[in-house]
Amino acid sequence: MLTVICEKPGLLVSRDTPKPARGEGETLIRIRRVGVCGTDLHIYEGNQPYLEYPRVMGHEISGVVEETDDSGRLQAGDIVYVVPYLSCGQCIACRQGKTNCCTRIAVLGVHRDGALTEYLSLPDRFVFKAEGLSLDQAAMVEFLAIGAHAVRRSGLGQAQRVLVVGAGPIGMAAAIFAGIAGAQVTVLDTRTDRLAFCRQHLKVAATVTVGDGDKDELARLTDGDFFDVVFDATGNARAIERGFEFVAHAGSYVLISVVKDHIRFADPEFHKRETTLLGSRNATAEDFQHVERCLREGLIPDQALNTHRLQLAELPTRFAELLDPARGVVKAIVEI
């Protein structure tokens, strides 16, 4: 079967690899779509801290069941999506139902080989029937679920003011689900094209471009109170530190991004606001199912989000195109 491997930063190669045999308690999936994530771009660029090369990337997965057991939950021919965070089910986090931060987590495409290939065999409990979804929609469930998890974790309420810092796909996902939850959403970013996309397709209340006067504009939009909930999706340590300034008194700050640096903030400001600081990692099956329902109900502009498409065989020569801001990539999907 055709498999595309990231041999080292900047180098993707095609290989003919053996088709996997289905193990006991596993489902063999014919991979059909793989979304390209920011993590994949970081792997290609060489700045993903949790990875060893060579690696088969890809964790935003949809496909068709090729073989499965006879439990009746899945059948051959079903369209499925995958929860790619392979959790142990036994550690302190898993025992609390927080499989997204399992102490022994193995993320497909990061800790073990992922889906830029024709077949994968995975434990049944990570494979879910994509009820009423297309292959394209099913491949988008994972990245949307990260935003949905962050919003659920924040506990935001109806009509609260929300700021999303960073208008990449994960920030957009947070903006979408904050809007679905009834919040009034503002997006802050350096890229005017991404902000225009948010206004047109996500119907956010306001957008602000990073630069001189941006804090004054955020203050104006909130009558000087700033935001009940701030989500950071920048992946930039300095932006994360600055984001504390935009949290209202009694507000919450949710860090979706992960950075290798230490994060510093002014303790007096943190305490006088009684700020709630939260990390948000990955997502759970509950979040995936919420995304699935919202897609079926037409609450997510999935067709607009899918801005680019590639074939698996094209990746070694075309993957670098996805790093070019001029191409306006939001979500690229690989067809297999």
Short mmCIF file of C-alpha atoms in Angstrom, two decimals:
data_model
loop_
_atom_site.label_atom_id
_atom_site.label_comp_id
_atom_site.label_asym_id
_atom_site.label_seq_id
_atom_site.Cartn_x
_atom_site.Cartn_y
_atom_site.Cartn_z
CA MET A 1 0.00 0.00 0.00
CA LEU A 2 1.11 3.59 -0.59
CA THR A 3 2.45 5.32 2.52
CA VAL A 4 3.93 8.83 2.77
CA ILE A 5 6.65 9.15 5.42
CA CYS A 6 8.29 12.25 6.86
CA GLU A 7 11.88 10.97 6.91
CA LYS A 8 13.24 14.17 8.43
CA PRO A 9 12.24 17.85 8.56
CA GLY A 10 11.45 19.06 5.06
CA LEU A 11 11.48 15.62 3.42
CA LEU A 12 8.42 13.52 2.60
CA VAL A 13 8.88 10.28 0.68
CA SER A 14 6.49 7.72 -0.79
CA ARG A 15 6.96 4.06 0.14
CA ASP A 16 5.23 0.79 -0.67
CA THR A 17 4.52 -0.74 2.76
CA PRO A 18 2.70 -3.94 3.82
CA LYS A 19 -1.05 -3.77 4.43
CA PRO A 20 -1.66 -4.29 8.16
CA ALA A 21 -3.47 -7.38 9.42
CA ARG A 22 -6.39 -6.76 11.78
CA GLY A 23 -5.51 -7.70 15.34
CA GLU A 24 -7.85 -9.03 17.99
CA GLY A 25 -10.19 -6.30 19.20
CA GLU A 26 -9.26 -4.07 16.27
CA THR A 27 -10.99 -2.58 13.24
CA LEU A 28 -9.21 -2.41 9.89
CA ILE A 29 -9.97 0.90 8.19
CA ARG A 30 -9.54 1.84 4.56
CA ILE A 31 -8.34 5.43 4.98
CA ARG A 32 -10.16 7.84 2.66
CA ARG A 33 -9.54 11.36 3.98
CA VAL A 34 -6.91 12.93 6.24
CA GLY A 35 -7.00 16.55 7.37
CA VAL A 36 -3.67 18.36 7.55
CA CYS A 37 -3.16 19.80 11.02
CA GLY A 38 -0.84 22.47 12.38
CA THR A 39 0.94 19.62 14.15
CA ASP A 40 1.73 18.06 10.76
CA LEU A 41 3.15 21.37 9.55
CA HIS A 42 5.30 21.58 12.70
CA ILE A 43 6.56 18.04 12.11
CA TYR A 44 7.47 18.93 8.54
CA GLU A 45 9.26 22.07 9.70
CA GLY A 46 11.08 20.23 12.50
CA ASN A 47 9.66 22.03 15.53
CA GLN A 48 7.34 19.40 17.06
CA PRO A 49 8.85 18.58 20.47
CA TYR A 50 7.19 15.18 21.04
CA LEU A 51 8.33 13.32 17.94
CA GLU A 52 11.03 11.06 16.53
CA TYR A 53 11.70 10.70 12.80
CA PRO A 54 10.84 8.99 10.54
CA ARG A 55 7.12 9.35 11.12
CA VAL A 56 3.92 8.79 9.15
CA MET A 57 1.86 11.89 9.90
CA GLY A 58 -1.89 12.29 9.99
CA HIS A 59 -4.43 12.15 12.80
CA GLU A 60 -7.56 13.85 11.38
CA ILE A 61 -9.00 10.69 9.93
CA SER A 62 -12.04 9.35 8.12
CA GLY A 63 -12.39 6.08 6.31
CA VAL A 64 -14.49 3.01 5.63
CA VAL A 65 -14.54 -0.14 7.73
CA GLU A 66 -12.80 -2.95 5.88
CA GLU A 67 -12.92 -5.61 8.61
CA THR A 68 -14.15 -5.60 12.19
CA ASP A 69 -15.36 -7.98 14.89
CA ASP A 70 -18.97 -9.18 15.13
CA SER A 71 -20.03 -7.06 18.11
CA GLY A 72 -22.52 -5.23 15.89
CA ARG A 73 -21.27 -1.72 16.78
CA LEU A 74 -19.48 -1.38 13.44
CA GLN A 75 -19.96 -3.15 10.13
CA ALA A 76 -17.94 -3.41 6.93
CA GLY A 77 -18.69 -0.42 4.73
CA ASP A 78 -19.46 2.01 7.56
CA ILE A 79 -18.00 5.52 7.25
CA VAL A 80 -16.03 6.17 10.44
CA TYR A 81 -13.89 8.75 12.17
CA VAL A 82 -11.08 8.05 14.63
CA VAL A 83 -10.32 9.47 18.06
CA PRO A 84 -6.54 9.53 17.53
CA TYR A 85 -5.48 9.89 21.18
CA LEU A 86 -4.82 6.26 22.07
CA SER A 87 -5.27 6.24 25.85
CA CYS A 88 -4.41 3.47 28.28
CA GLY A 89 -7.76 3.37 30.08
CA GLN A 90 -6.08 2.72 33.44
CA CYS A 91 -4.08 5.76 34.58
CA ILE A 92 -5.26 8.48 36.98
CA ALA A 93 -6.57 10.66 34.12
CA CYS A 94 -8.37 7.80 32.35
CA ARG A 95 -10.00 6.68 35.60
CA GLN A 96 -11.56 10.16 35.81
CA GLY A 97 -12.78 9.99 32.22
CA LYS A 98 -10.10 12.46 31.06
CA THR A 99 -8.64 10.20 28.39
CA ASN A 100 -7.48 13.30 26.50
CA CYS A 101 -4.64 13.75 29.00
CA CYS A 102 -3.79 10.10 29.66
CA THR A 103 -0.36 9.72 31.27
CA ARG A 104 0.60 7.14 28.62
CA ILE A 105 -1.16 8.70 25.65
CA ALA A 106 -0.04 7.74 22.14
CA VAL A 107 -1.28 10.19 19.52
CA LEU A 108 -1.48 8.86 15.98
CA GLY A 109 0.88 10.70 13.67
CA VAL A 110 2.98 11.95 16.60
CA HIS A 111 3.89 9.20 19.06
CA ARG A 112 3.11 6.42 16.58
CA ASP A 113 2.55 6.28 12.85
CA GLY A 114 -0.59 7.92 11.56
CA ALA A 115 -2.94 7.92 8.60
CA LEU A 116 -1.08 9.14 5.50
CA THR A 117 -1.40 5.62 4.17
CA GLU A 118 -4.10 3.39 2.71
CA TYR A 119 -5.01 1.19 5.69
CA LEU A 120 -4.82 1.33 9.49
CA SER A 121 -5.83 -1.25 12.05
CA LEU A 122 -6.82 0.33 15.36
CA PRO A 123 -8.42 -0.75 18.64
CA ASP A 124 -12.19 -0.76 18.24
CA ARG A 125 -12.79 1.71 21.07
CA PHE A 126 -11.14 4.54 19.13
CA VAL A 127 -13.23 4.03 15.97
CA PHE A 128 -16.71 5.59 15.70
CA LYS A 129 -19.41 5.38 13.07
CA ALA A 130 -19.87 8.80 11.46
CA GLU A 131 -23.66 8.88 11.55
CA GLY A 132 -24.97 11.01 8.69
CA LEU A 133 -21.60 12.58 7.83
CA SER A 134 -19.68 12.65 4.58
CA LEU A 135 -16.08 11.48 4.41
CA ASP A 136 -14.94 15.11 4.31
CA GLN A 137 -17.00 16.06 7.37
CA ALA A 138 -15.82 13.01 9.30
CA ALA A 139 -12.20 14.02 8.66
CA MET A 140 -12.89 17.43 10.21
CA VAL A 141 -14.38 16.13 13.46
CA GLU A 142 -11.01 15.90 15.25
CA PHE A 143 -9.78 19.47 14.85
CA LEU A 144 -13.24 20.85 15.55
CA ALA A 145 -13.42 18.70 18.70
CA ILE A 146 -10.33 20.45 20.10
CA GLY A 147 -12.19 23.75 19.93
CA ALA A 148 -15.35 22.16 21.32
CA HIS A 149 -13.40 20.71 24.25
CA ALA A 150 -11.83 24.08 25.08
CA VAL A 151 -15.24 25.76 25.07
CA ARG A 152 -16.77 23.03 27.24
CA ARG A 153 -13.82 23.27 29.61
CA SER A 154 -14.29 27.04 29.94
CA GLY A 155 -17.86 26.71 31.19
CA LEU A 156 -18.83 29.90 29.37
CA GLY A 157 -22.40 31.09 29.61
CA GLN A 158 -24.99 32.55 27.27
CA ALA A 159 -24.20 36.08 26.00
CA GLN A 160 -20.76 36.21 27.61
CA ARG A 161 -18.01 38.09 25.81
CA VAL A 162 -15.33 35.82 24.37
CA LEU A 163 -11.99 36.65 22.79
CA VAL A 164 -10.22 34.09 20.61
CA VAL A 165 -6.57 34.96 20.04
CA GLY A 166 -5.23 33.20 16.96
CA ALA A 167 -7.35 32.60 13.86
CA GLY A 168 -5.87 29.34 12.68
CA PRO A 169 -8.11 26.26 12.35
CA ILE A 170 -8.09 25.54 16.11
CA GLY A 171 -8.89 29.15 16.98
CA MET A 172 -11.67 29.08 14.39
CA ALA A 173 -13.01 25.89 15.97
CA ALA A 174 -13.07 27.59 19.38
CA ALA A 175 -14.86 30.58 17.85
CA ILE A 176 -17.44 28.32 16.21
CA PHE A 177 -18.31 26.45 19.39
CA ALA A 178 -18.28 29.58 21.54
CA GLY A 179 -20.81 31.00 19.10
CA ILE A 180 -22.90 27.82 19.23
CA ALA A 181 -22.86 28.16 23.03
CA GLY A 182 -24.36 31.64 22.68
CA ALA A 183 -21.31 33.80 23.30
CA GLN A 184 -20.47 37.11 21.64
CA VAL A 185 -17.16 36.31 19.91
CA THR A 186 -14.27 38.59 18.95
CA VAL A 187 -11.19 37.26 17.14
CA LEU A 188 -7.70 38.80 17.38
CA ASP A 189 -4.97 37.90 14.87
CA THR A 190 -2.13 39.34 12.81
CA ARG A 191 -3.55 38.12 9.47
CA THR A 192 -6.25 40.26 7.93
CA ASP A 193 -7.23 37.48 5.49
CA ARG A 194 -7.96 35.08 8.34
CA LEU A 195 -9.98 37.76 10.13
CA ALA A 196 -11.97 38.41 6.96
CA PHE A 197 -12.69 34.67 6.76
CA CYS A 198 -13.97 34.72 10.35
CA ARG A 199 -16.29 37.63 9.60
CA GLN A 200 -17.64 36.09 6.41
CA HIS A 201 -18.00 32.44 7.35
CA LEU A 202 -18.03 32.24 11.15
CA LYS A 203 -20.23 35.32 11.64
CA VAL A 204 -18.22 36.52 14.65
CA ALA A 205 -19.27 39.75 16.36
CA ALA A 206 -15.95 41.55 15.73
CA THR A 207 -12.36 41.11 14.62
CA VAL A 208 -9.28 43.08 15.61
CA THR A 209 -5.89 43.10 13.91
CA VAL A 210 -2.82 42.82 16.15
CA GLY A 211 -0.89 46.10 16.16
CA ASP A 212 -0.88 49.61 17.51
CA GLY A 213 -4.13 50.38 19.29
CA ASP A 214 -5.42 46.81 19.37
CA LYS A 215 -5.86 46.79 23.16
CA ASP A 216 -7.73 50.09 23.01
CA GLU A 217 -10.05 48.60 20.40
CA LEU A 218 -10.68 45.50 22.55
CA ALA A 219 -11.47 47.80 25.47
CA ARG A 220 -13.87 49.82 23.32
CA LEU A 221 -15.71 46.68 22.20
CA THR A 222 -16.30 45.67 25.82
CA ASP A 223 -16.96 49.07 27.44
CA GLY A 224 -13.59 48.76 29.17
CA ASP A 225 -14.42 45.46 30.88
CA PHE A 226 -12.54 43.16 28.47
CA PHE A 227 -13.60 39.50 28.09
CA ASP A 228 -15.33 36.94 30.29
CA VAL A 229 -13.37 34.16 28.56
CA VAL A 230 -10.18 34.42 26.53
CA PHE A 231 -8.94 31.47 24.45
CA ASP A 232 -5.35 31.39 23.22
CA ALA A 233 -4.72 29.40 20.03
CA THR A 234 -1.53 31.11 18.86
CA GLY A 235 1.25 28.71 19.86
CA ASN A 236 3.30 31.79 20.71
CA ALA A 237 4.61 32.32 24.25
CA ARG A 238 4.62 36.12 24.06
CA ALA A 239 1.07 36.18 22.76
CA ILE A 240 0.00 33.86 25.59
CA GLU A 241 1.57 36.17 28.17
CA ARG A 242 -0.07 39.22 26.65
CA GLY A 243 -3.46 37.51 26.65
CA PHE A 244 -3.71 37.83 30.44
CA GLU A 245 -4.27 41.56 29.87
CA PHE A 246 -7.52 40.87 28.01
CA VAL A 247 -9.26 38.82 30.73
CA ALA A 248 -12.05 40.63 32.60
CA HIS A 249 -12.28 40.67 36.36
CA ALA A 250 -13.70 37.27 37.44
CA GLY A 251 -12.90 35.97 33.95
CA SER A 252 -11.23 32.82 32.63
CA TYR A 253 -8.22 32.23 30.40
CA VAL A 254 -8.03 28.96 28.44
CA LEU A 255 -4.74 27.92 26.86
CA ILE A 256 -5.36 25.64 23.89
CA SER A 257 -1.84 26.24 22.59
CA VAL A 258 1.17 24.35 23.87
CA VAL A 259 4.61 25.99 23.79
CA LYS A 260 8.03 24.81 24.93
CA ASP A 261 8.71 28.01 26.89
CA HIS A 262 7.84 28.98 30.44
CA ILE A 263 4.82 31.27 30.70
CA ARG A 264 5.10 34.29 33.02
CA PHE A 265 2.41 36.67 34.20
CA ALA A 266 1.96 39.44 36.77
CA ASP A 267 0.62 37.85 39.95
CA PRO A 268 -1.02 41.05 41.32
CA GLU A 269 -3.04 41.43 38.10
CA PHE A 270 -3.91 37.71 38.13
CA HIS A 271 -5.10 37.84 41.74
CA LYS A 272 -7.04 41.08 41.65
CA ARG A 273 -9.10 39.68 38.77
CA GLU A 274 -9.45 36.27 40.52
CA THR A 275 -8.59 34.85 37.11
CA THR A 276 -9.32 31.21 36.33
CA LEU A 277 -6.46 29.73 34.28
CA LEU A 278 -7.12 26.49 32.38
CA GLY A 279 -5.15 24.25 30.08
CA SER A 280 -7.10 22.46 27.34
CA ARG A 281 -5.56 19.39 25.72
CA ASN A 282 -6.95 17.31 22.86
CA ALA A 283 -10.61 16.23 23.29
CA THR A 284 -12.75 13.36 24.54
CA ALA A 285 -15.28 11.12 22.83
CA GLU A 286 -17.98 13.38 24.30
CA ASP A 287 -16.55 16.34 22.39
CA PHE A 288 -16.33 14.33 19.15
CA GLN A 289 -19.99 13.38 19.49
CA HIS A 290 -20.98 17.03 20.08
CA VAL A 291 -19.13 18.02 16.89
CA GLU A 292 -20.84 15.19 15.01
CA ARG A 293 -24.27 16.45 16.09
CA CYS A 294 -23.44 20.05 15.15
CA LEU A 295 -22.24 18.98 11.69
CA ARG A 296 -25.43 17.02 11.09
CA GLU A 297 -27.48 20.05 12.15
CA GLY A 298 -25.64 22.34 9.72
CA LEU A 299 -24.20 24.57 12.47
CA ILE A 300 -20.62 24.42 11.13
CA PRO A 301 -19.48 25.89 7.77
CA ASP A 302 -17.43 22.79 6.93
CA GLN A 303 -17.33 23.37 3.17
CA ALA A 304 -15.91 26.86 3.63
CA LEU A 305 -13.30 25.57 6.11
CA ASN A 306 -12.02 23.02 3.58
CA THR A 307 -10.05 25.42 1.40
CA HIS A 308 -7.54 22.99 -0.20
CA ARG A 309 -7.38 19.38 -1.39
CA LEU A 310 -4.47 17.12 -2.32
CA GLN A 311 -3.99 13.50 -3.32
CA LEU A 312 -1.81 11.24 -1.18
CA ALA A 313 0.65 10.64 -4.01
CA GLU A 314 1.14 14.41 -4.44
CA LEU A 315 2.28 15.10 -0.88
CA PRO A 316 6.07 14.72 -1.33
CA THR A 317 6.08 17.46 -3.98
CA ARG A 318 3.20 19.67 -2.82
CA PHE A 319 3.09 19.57 0.98
CA ALA A 320 5.34 22.64 1.35
CA GLU A 321 2.69 24.72 -0.46
CA LEU A 322 0.50 24.48 2.63
CA LEU A 323 3.02 26.56 4.59
CA ASP A 324 2.66 29.56 2.26
CA PRO A 325 0.35 32.20 3.82
CA ALA A 326 -0.34 33.61 0.36
CA ARG A 327 -2.29 30.45 -0.52
CA GLY A 328 -4.89 31.15 2.17
CA VAL A 329 -5.00 27.64 3.57
CA VAL A 330 -7.48 27.08 6.38
CA LYS A 331 -8.01 23.31 6.25
CA ALA A 332 -6.41 21.09 3.63
CA ILE A 333 -7.76 17.57 3.17
CA VAL A 334 -5.77 14.73 1.64
CA GLU A 335 -7.79 12.31 -0.48
CA ILE A 336 -6.75 8.65 -0.45
#
